[in-house]
Amino acid sequence: MPDDPYERAMARFWVKFVEEKGVAVWTMFFSSGEEKEKVVKDSLEMLKTIEEHALGKNKFFCGDKISSVDIAYGWMARWLEVLEELAGVKLLEPQKFPRLHAWMKDFKDEPIIKENLPGHDEMLVYFKHKFQK
């Protein structure tokens, strides 16, 4: 966490934001029709807010080093690609969300993250199996 009280408060805000708003992405699997359209709209709003307000010009959410905020958003760096593929919906277009794309690449390229991320294909198989039940 940052040393500055304001920056700490902002970090806590962004962690809470993804805890509350990130759930919408998961519901893409369990919805269809108008409900799915609303879920996609809500998810795009969440991503737009993060793109425009959370990252700024930083490499990571709180500066040049990974913080607890990056860890809270870490699922987006790997899981979101898999979830999009399974749901048949592309949310995170590079041209719409260039900062988030850059952050995802930087996050996945960090040695400690890179060494511990599950593979894309492994996750695809896992989620296909999990959601077919």
N, C-alpha and C. Protein backbone atom coordinates (compact mmCIF):
# COMPACT_ATOMS: atom_id res chain seq x y z
N MET A 1 0.84 -1.19 0.00
CA MET A 1 0.00 0.00 0.00
C MET A 1 0.89 1.25 0.00
N PRO A 2 0.41 2.29 -0.65
CA PRO A 2 1.17 3.54 -0.66
C PRO A 2 1.31 4.14 0.74
N ASP A 3 2.35 4.94 0.92
CA ASP A 3 2.57 5.61 2.20
C ASP A 3 1.62 6.79 2.40
N ASP A 4 1.33 7.50 1.34
CA ASP A 4 0.48 8.68 1.40
C ASP A 4 -0.97 8.27 1.75
N PRO A 5 -1.58 8.92 2.75
CA PRO A 5 -2.94 8.55 3.16
C PRO A 5 -3.98 8.64 2.03
N TYR A 6 -3.88 9.68 1.21
CA TYR A 6 -4.82 9.81 0.10
C TYR A 6 -4.64 8.67 -0.89
N GLU A 7 -3.40 8.36 -1.23
CA GLU A 7 -3.12 7.26 -2.17
C GLU A 7 -3.57 5.92 -1.60
N ARG A 8 -3.41 5.73 -0.29
CA ARG A 8 -3.89 4.51 0.37
C ARG A 8 -5.41 4.39 0.26
N ALA A 9 -6.08 5.51 0.50
CA ALA A 9 -7.55 5.52 0.40
C ALA A 9 -7.99 5.21 -1.04
N MET A 10 -7.29 5.76 -2.01
CA MET A 10 -7.62 5.48 -3.41
C MET A 10 -7.37 4.01 -3.74
N ALA A 11 -6.30 3.46 -3.22
CA ALA A 11 -6.02 2.03 -3.45
C ALA A 11 -7.14 1.18 -2.88
N ARG A 12 -7.59 1.50 -1.67
CA ARG A 12 -8.69 0.74 -1.07
C ARG A 12 -9.98 0.91 -1.89
N PHE A 13 -10.20 2.12 -2.39
CA PHE A 13 -11.38 2.36 -3.22
C PHE A 13 -11.38 1.45 -4.45
N TRP A 14 -10.23 1.37 -5.15
CA TRP A 14 -10.19 0.59 -6.39
C TRP A 14 -10.29 -0.91 -6.12
N VAL A 15 -9.80 -1.36 -4.99
CA VAL A 15 -9.98 -2.77 -4.62
C VAL A 15 -11.46 -3.04 -4.38
N LYS A 16 -12.12 -2.19 -3.64
CA LYS A 16 -13.56 -2.34 -3.36
C LYS A 16 -14.37 -2.25 -4.66
N PHE A 17 -13.95 -1.36 -5.55
CA PHE A 17 -14.64 -1.19 -6.83
C PHE A 17 -14.68 -2.51 -7.60
N VAL A 18 -13.54 -3.16 -7.73
CA VAL A 18 -13.51 -4.41 -8.51
C VAL A 18 -14.22 -5.54 -7.76
N GLU A 19 -14.18 -5.52 -6.44
CA GLU A 19 -14.93 -6.53 -5.68
C GLU A 19 -16.42 -6.43 -5.96
N GLU A 20 -16.92 -5.21 -6.04
CA GLU A 20 -18.36 -5.00 -6.24
C GLU A 20 -18.78 -5.09 -7.70
N LYS A 21 -18.00 -4.51 -8.59
CA LYS A 21 -18.39 -4.42 -10.00
C LYS A 21 -17.90 -5.60 -10.84
N GLY A 22 -16.83 -6.24 -10.44
CA GLY A 22 -16.25 -7.32 -11.23
C GLY A 22 -17.11 -8.56 -11.31
N VAL A 23 -18.05 -8.69 -10.41
CA VAL A 23 -18.94 -9.85 -10.39
C VAL A 23 -19.75 -9.94 -11.68
N ALA A 24 -20.06 -8.81 -12.27
CA ALA A 24 -20.87 -8.79 -13.49
C ALA A 24 -20.25 -9.63 -14.59
N VAL A 25 -18.93 -9.61 -14.70
CA VAL A 25 -18.25 -10.36 -15.75
C VAL A 25 -18.56 -11.85 -15.62
N TRP A 26 -18.54 -12.35 -14.40
CA TRP A 26 -18.79 -13.78 -14.18
C TRP A 26 -20.20 -14.18 -14.57
N THR A 27 -21.14 -13.27 -14.46
CA THR A 27 -22.53 -13.63 -14.75
C THR A 27 -22.82 -13.76 -16.24
N MET A 28 -21.86 -13.45 -17.09
CA MET A 28 -22.04 -13.65 -18.53
C MET A 28 -22.35 -15.11 -18.85
N PHE A 29 -21.81 -16.03 -18.05
CA PHE A 29 -22.01 -17.45 -18.29
C PHE A 29 -23.41 -17.92 -17.98
N PHE A 30 -24.05 -17.24 -17.07
CA PHE A 30 -25.33 -17.70 -16.55
C PHE A 30 -26.49 -16.88 -17.08
N SER A 31 -26.25 -16.08 -18.09
CA SER A 31 -27.31 -15.22 -18.60
C SER A 31 -27.40 -15.35 -20.12
N SER A 32 -28.54 -14.91 -20.62
CA SER A 32 -28.73 -14.92 -22.07
C SER A 32 -29.72 -13.81 -22.43
N GLY A 33 -29.83 -13.54 -23.71
CA GLY A 33 -30.78 -12.55 -24.19
C GLY A 33 -30.55 -11.16 -23.62
N GLU A 34 -31.63 -10.53 -23.18
CA GLU A 34 -31.56 -9.16 -22.65
C GLU A 34 -30.71 -9.08 -21.39
N GLU A 35 -30.80 -10.11 -20.57
CA GLU A 35 -30.01 -10.12 -19.34
C GLU A 35 -28.52 -10.12 -19.67
N LYS A 36 -28.12 -10.91 -20.65
CA LYS A 36 -26.71 -10.96 -21.05
C LYS A 36 -26.27 -9.62 -21.63
N GLU A 37 -27.14 -8.98 -22.41
CA GLU A 37 -26.82 -7.66 -22.96
C GLU A 37 -26.56 -6.66 -21.84
N LYS A 38 -27.38 -6.72 -20.79
CA LYS A 38 -27.20 -5.81 -19.64
C LYS A 38 -25.88 -6.11 -18.93
N VAL A 39 -25.56 -7.38 -18.77
CA VAL A 39 -24.31 -7.78 -18.11
C VAL A 39 -23.12 -7.27 -18.91
N VAL A 40 -23.17 -7.42 -20.22
CA VAL A 40 -22.09 -6.93 -21.09
C VAL A 40 -21.97 -5.42 -20.96
N LYS A 41 -23.10 -4.71 -20.99
CA LYS A 41 -23.09 -3.25 -20.86
C LYS A 41 -22.48 -2.84 -19.52
N ASP A 42 -22.89 -3.48 -18.43
CA ASP A 42 -22.35 -3.18 -17.10
C ASP A 42 -20.85 -3.47 -17.03
N SER A 43 -20.43 -4.55 -17.65
CA SER A 43 -19.01 -4.92 -17.64
C SER A 43 -18.19 -3.90 -18.41
N LEU A 44 -18.71 -3.45 -19.55
CA LEU A 44 -18.00 -2.44 -20.34
C LEU A 44 -17.91 -1.12 -19.59
N GLU A 45 -18.96 -0.77 -18.86
CA GLU A 45 -18.93 0.45 -18.03
C GLU A 45 -17.84 0.35 -16.97
N MET A 46 -17.76 -0.82 -16.33
CA MET A 46 -16.73 -1.04 -15.31
C MET A 46 -15.35 -0.87 -15.92
N LEU A 47 -15.11 -1.52 -17.07
CA LEU A 47 -13.80 -1.45 -17.72
C LEU A 47 -13.47 -0.02 -18.15
N LYS A 48 -14.47 0.70 -18.63
CA LYS A 48 -14.26 2.09 -19.04
C LYS A 48 -13.85 2.95 -17.84
N THR A 49 -14.50 2.74 -16.71
CA THR A 49 -14.17 3.50 -15.50
C THR A 49 -12.73 3.21 -15.07
N ILE A 50 -12.35 1.95 -15.10
CA ILE A 50 -10.98 1.58 -14.74
C ILE A 50 -10.00 2.21 -15.71
N GLU A 51 -10.28 2.09 -16.99
CA GLU A 51 -9.42 2.65 -18.04
C GLU A 51 -9.21 4.15 -17.85
N GLU A 52 -10.29 4.86 -17.60
CA GLU A 52 -10.23 6.32 -17.56
C GLU A 52 -9.80 6.90 -16.23
N HIS A 53 -10.00 6.16 -15.14
CA HIS A 53 -9.77 6.78 -13.83
C HIS A 53 -8.79 6.05 -12.91
N ALA A 54 -8.62 4.76 -13.08
CA ALA A 54 -7.82 4.02 -12.11
C ALA A 54 -6.33 3.98 -12.44
N LEU A 55 -5.99 3.75 -13.68
CA LEU A 55 -4.59 3.52 -14.02
C LEU A 55 -3.78 4.80 -14.22
N GLY A 56 -4.38 5.81 -14.77
CA GLY A 56 -3.62 7.02 -15.06
C GLY A 56 -2.48 6.69 -16.01
N LYS A 57 -1.32 7.25 -15.76
CA LYS A 57 -0.15 6.99 -16.61
C LYS A 57 0.82 6.02 -15.96
N ASN A 58 0.37 5.40 -14.88
CA ASN A 58 1.22 4.46 -14.16
C ASN A 58 1.34 3.13 -14.89
N LYS A 59 2.43 2.44 -14.63
CA LYS A 59 2.61 1.09 -15.15
C LYS A 59 1.66 0.14 -14.43
N PHE A 60 1.56 0.33 -13.11
CA PHE A 60 0.65 -0.46 -12.28
C PHE A 60 -0.30 0.50 -11.57
N PHE A 61 -1.26 -0.02 -10.86
CA PHE A 61 -2.28 0.84 -10.26
C PHE A 61 -1.72 1.88 -9.30
N CYS A 62 -0.70 1.53 -8.54
CA CYS A 62 -0.15 2.47 -7.55
C CYS A 62 1.26 2.95 -7.90
N GLY A 63 1.65 2.86 -9.15
CA GLY A 63 2.97 3.34 -9.54
C GLY A 63 3.72 2.34 -10.39
N ASP A 64 5.01 2.20 -10.09
CA ASP A 64 5.89 1.34 -10.90
C ASP A 64 6.03 -0.08 -10.37
N LYS A 65 5.43 -0.36 -9.22
CA LYS A 65 5.53 -1.69 -8.62
C LYS A 65 4.14 -2.27 -8.41
N ILE A 66 4.06 -3.59 -8.47
CA ILE A 66 2.80 -4.27 -8.20
C ILE A 66 2.39 -4.02 -6.75
N SER A 67 1.10 -3.74 -6.57
CA SER A 67 0.55 -3.50 -5.23
C SER A 67 -0.65 -4.43 -5.02
N SER A 68 -1.27 -4.29 -3.88
CA SER A 68 -2.47 -5.09 -3.59
C SER A 68 -3.59 -4.79 -4.58
N VAL A 69 -3.61 -3.59 -5.12
CA VAL A 69 -4.64 -3.25 -6.11
C VAL A 69 -4.44 -4.10 -7.37
N ASP A 70 -3.20 -4.22 -7.81
CA ASP A 70 -2.91 -5.05 -8.99
C ASP A 70 -3.30 -6.50 -8.74
N ILE A 71 -3.05 -6.97 -7.55
CA ILE A 71 -3.41 -8.35 -7.21
C ILE A 71 -4.93 -8.52 -7.26
N ALA A 72 -5.67 -7.52 -6.75
CA ALA A 72 -7.13 -7.58 -6.78
C ALA A 72 -7.67 -7.63 -8.21
N TYR A 73 -6.98 -6.97 -9.12
CA TYR A 73 -7.39 -6.96 -10.53
C TYR A 73 -6.70 -8.05 -11.34
N GLY A 74 -5.84 -8.80 -10.72
CA GLY A 74 -5.04 -9.80 -11.44
C GLY A 74 -5.83 -10.81 -12.22
N TRP A 75 -7.03 -11.16 -11.75
CA TRP A 75 -7.86 -12.12 -12.48
C TRP A 75 -8.13 -11.65 -13.91
N MET A 76 -8.20 -10.35 -14.10
CA MET A 76 -8.47 -9.83 -15.44
C MET A 76 -7.35 -10.17 -16.42
N ALA A 77 -6.14 -10.23 -15.92
CA ALA A 77 -4.99 -10.45 -16.79
C ALA A 77 -4.99 -11.82 -17.44
N ARG A 78 -5.57 -12.82 -16.82
CA ARG A 78 -5.59 -14.16 -17.40
C ARG A 78 -7.02 -14.68 -17.55
N TRP A 79 -7.80 -14.57 -16.52
CA TRP A 79 -9.13 -15.18 -16.53
C TRP A 79 -10.06 -14.51 -17.53
N LEU A 80 -9.97 -13.19 -17.66
CA LEU A 80 -10.92 -12.49 -18.52
C LEU A 80 -10.83 -12.98 -19.96
N GLU A 81 -9.62 -13.23 -20.44
CA GLU A 81 -9.45 -13.75 -21.81
C GLU A 81 -10.20 -15.07 -21.97
N VAL A 82 -10.07 -15.93 -20.99
CA VAL A 82 -10.71 -17.24 -21.03
C VAL A 82 -12.23 -17.09 -20.92
N LEU A 83 -12.69 -16.25 -20.01
CA LEU A 83 -14.12 -16.04 -19.84
C LEU A 83 -14.75 -15.46 -21.10
N GLU A 84 -14.05 -14.53 -21.74
CA GLU A 84 -14.56 -13.96 -22.99
C GLU A 84 -14.71 -15.05 -24.05
N GLU A 85 -13.71 -15.88 -24.14
CA GLU A 85 -13.73 -16.96 -25.13
C GLU A 85 -14.90 -17.91 -24.89
N LEU A 86 -15.10 -18.30 -23.65
CA LEU A 86 -16.17 -19.23 -23.32
C LEU A 86 -17.56 -18.62 -23.50
N ALA A 87 -17.70 -17.35 -23.18
CA ALA A 87 -19.00 -16.68 -23.28
C ALA A 87 -19.29 -16.18 -24.70
N GLY A 88 -18.26 -16.20 -25.55
CA GLY A 88 -18.44 -15.70 -26.92
C GLY A 88 -18.64 -14.20 -26.97
N VAL A 89 -18.03 -13.49 -26.02
CA VAL A 89 -18.16 -12.04 -25.94
C VAL A 89 -16.77 -11.45 -25.77
N LYS A 90 -16.45 -10.43 -26.56
CA LYS A 90 -15.16 -9.76 -26.43
C LYS A 90 -15.41 -8.42 -25.75
N LEU A 91 -14.94 -8.29 -24.52
CA LEU A 91 -15.12 -7.06 -23.76
C LEU A 91 -13.91 -6.14 -23.87
N LEU A 92 -12.75 -6.71 -23.74
CA LEU A 92 -11.53 -5.92 -23.57
C LEU A 92 -10.80 -5.73 -24.90
N GLU A 93 -11.38 -4.91 -25.76
CA GLU A 93 -10.78 -4.61 -27.06
C GLU A 93 -9.57 -3.69 -26.86
N PRO A 94 -8.43 -4.02 -27.47
CA PRO A 94 -7.22 -3.21 -27.28
C PRO A 94 -7.39 -1.74 -27.65
N GLN A 95 -8.13 -1.45 -28.72
CA GLN A 95 -8.30 -0.06 -29.13
C GLN A 95 -9.21 0.73 -28.19
N LYS A 96 -10.13 0.06 -27.51
CA LYS A 96 -11.01 0.73 -26.56
C LYS A 96 -10.36 0.90 -25.19
N PHE A 97 -9.49 -0.04 -24.84
CA PHE A 97 -8.90 -0.05 -23.50
C PHE A 97 -7.38 -0.22 -23.57
N PRO A 98 -6.67 0.74 -24.17
CA PRO A 98 -5.22 0.58 -24.33
C PRO A 98 -4.45 0.54 -23.00
N ARG A 99 -4.88 1.30 -22.01
CA ARG A 99 -4.18 1.29 -20.71
C ARG A 99 -4.35 -0.05 -20.01
N LEU A 100 -5.56 -0.58 -20.04
CA LEU A 100 -5.79 -1.89 -19.42
C LEU A 100 -5.00 -2.98 -20.13
N HIS A 101 -4.93 -2.90 -21.45
CA HIS A 101 -4.14 -3.88 -22.19
C HIS A 101 -2.66 -3.78 -21.83
N ALA A 102 -2.15 -2.56 -21.75
CA ALA A 102 -0.75 -2.38 -21.36
C ALA A 102 -0.52 -2.89 -19.94
N TRP A 103 -1.46 -2.59 -19.03
CA TRP A 103 -1.33 -3.07 -17.66
C TRP A 103 -1.33 -4.60 -17.62
N MET A 104 -2.24 -5.23 -18.37
CA MET A 104 -2.31 -6.69 -18.38
C MET A 104 -0.99 -7.29 -18.84
N LYS A 105 -0.42 -6.73 -19.89
CA LYS A 105 0.86 -7.23 -20.39
C LYS A 105 1.95 -7.05 -19.33
N ASP A 106 2.04 -5.85 -18.76
CA ASP A 106 3.05 -5.59 -17.73
C ASP A 106 2.86 -6.51 -16.53
N PHE A 107 1.62 -6.70 -16.11
CA PHE A 107 1.33 -7.56 -14.97
C PHE A 107 1.77 -8.99 -15.25
N LYS A 108 1.39 -9.52 -16.40
CA LYS A 108 1.73 -10.91 -16.75
C LYS A 108 3.23 -11.09 -16.99
N ASP A 109 3.93 -10.01 -17.33
CA ASP A 109 5.37 -10.09 -17.58
C ASP A 109 6.22 -10.01 -16.31
N GLU A 110 5.61 -9.62 -15.19
CA GLU A 110 6.36 -9.58 -13.93
C GLU A 110 6.77 -11.01 -13.57
N PRO A 111 8.05 -11.24 -13.26
CA PRO A 111 8.53 -12.61 -13.02
C PRO A 111 7.70 -13.41 -12.02
N ILE A 112 7.35 -12.84 -10.88
CA ILE A 112 6.62 -13.60 -9.86
C ILE A 112 5.22 -13.98 -10.36
N ILE A 113 4.62 -13.13 -11.15
CA ILE A 113 3.30 -13.41 -11.72
C ILE A 113 3.44 -14.44 -12.84
N LYS A 114 4.38 -14.20 -13.72
CA LYS A 114 4.60 -15.08 -14.88
C LYS A 114 4.83 -16.52 -14.45
N GLU A 115 5.60 -16.70 -13.39
CA GLU A 115 5.93 -18.04 -12.89
C GLU A 115 4.72 -18.76 -12.28
N ASN A 116 3.71 -18.01 -11.90
CA ASN A 116 2.60 -18.60 -11.16
C ASN A 116 1.25 -18.56 -11.86
N LEU A 117 1.18 -17.95 -13.03
CA LEU A 117 -0.09 -17.91 -13.76
C LEU A 117 -0.37 -19.26 -14.41
N PRO A 118 -1.60 -19.72 -14.31
CA PRO A 118 -1.95 -20.95 -15.04
C PRO A 118 -1.99 -20.65 -16.54
N GLY A 119 -1.79 -21.66 -17.34
CA GLY A 119 -1.82 -21.50 -18.78
C GLY A 119 -3.23 -21.25 -19.29
N HIS A 120 -3.31 -20.57 -20.41
CA HIS A 120 -4.60 -20.25 -21.02
C HIS A 120 -5.39 -21.52 -21.34
N ASP A 121 -4.74 -22.48 -21.98
CA ASP A 121 -5.42 -23.71 -22.38
C ASP A 121 -5.89 -24.51 -21.17
N GLU A 122 -5.07 -24.54 -20.12
CA GLU A 122 -5.46 -25.24 -18.89
C GLU A 122 -6.73 -24.63 -18.30
N MET A 123 -6.77 -23.31 -18.28
CA MET A 123 -7.93 -22.62 -17.71
C MET A 123 -9.16 -22.83 -18.58
N LEU A 124 -8.97 -22.85 -19.88
CA LEU A 124 -10.09 -23.06 -20.79
C LEU A 124 -10.72 -24.43 -20.54
N VAL A 125 -9.90 -25.45 -20.43
CA VAL A 125 -10.39 -26.80 -20.15
C VAL A 125 -11.10 -26.83 -18.79
N TYR A 126 -10.49 -26.22 -17.78
CA TYR A 126 -11.06 -26.21 -16.44
C TYR A 126 -12.46 -25.57 -16.44
N PHE A 127 -12.57 -24.37 -17.01
CA PHE A 127 -13.85 -23.67 -16.99
C PHE A 127 -14.89 -24.34 -17.87
N LYS A 128 -14.48 -24.89 -18.99
CA LYS A 128 -15.44 -25.62 -19.83
C LYS A 128 -16.04 -26.77 -19.02
N HIS A 129 -15.18 -27.50 -18.34
CA HIS A 129 -15.64 -28.63 -17.52
C HIS A 129 -16.54 -28.13 -16.37
N LYS A 130 -16.10 -27.09 -15.71
CA LYS A 130 -16.84 -26.56 -14.55
C LYS A 130 -18.23 -26.07 -14.94
N PHE A 131 -18.35 -25.38 -16.06
CA PHE A 131 -19.63 -24.78 -16.43
C PHE A 131 -20.51 -25.71 -17.25
N GLN A 132 -20.02 -26.87 -17.63
CA GLN A 132 -20.85 -27.83 -18.34
C GLN A 132 -21.68 -28.67 -17.38
N LYS A 133 -21.35 -28.62 -16.11
CA LYS A 133 -22.08 -29.42 -15.11
C LYS A 133 -23.47 -28.90 -14.90
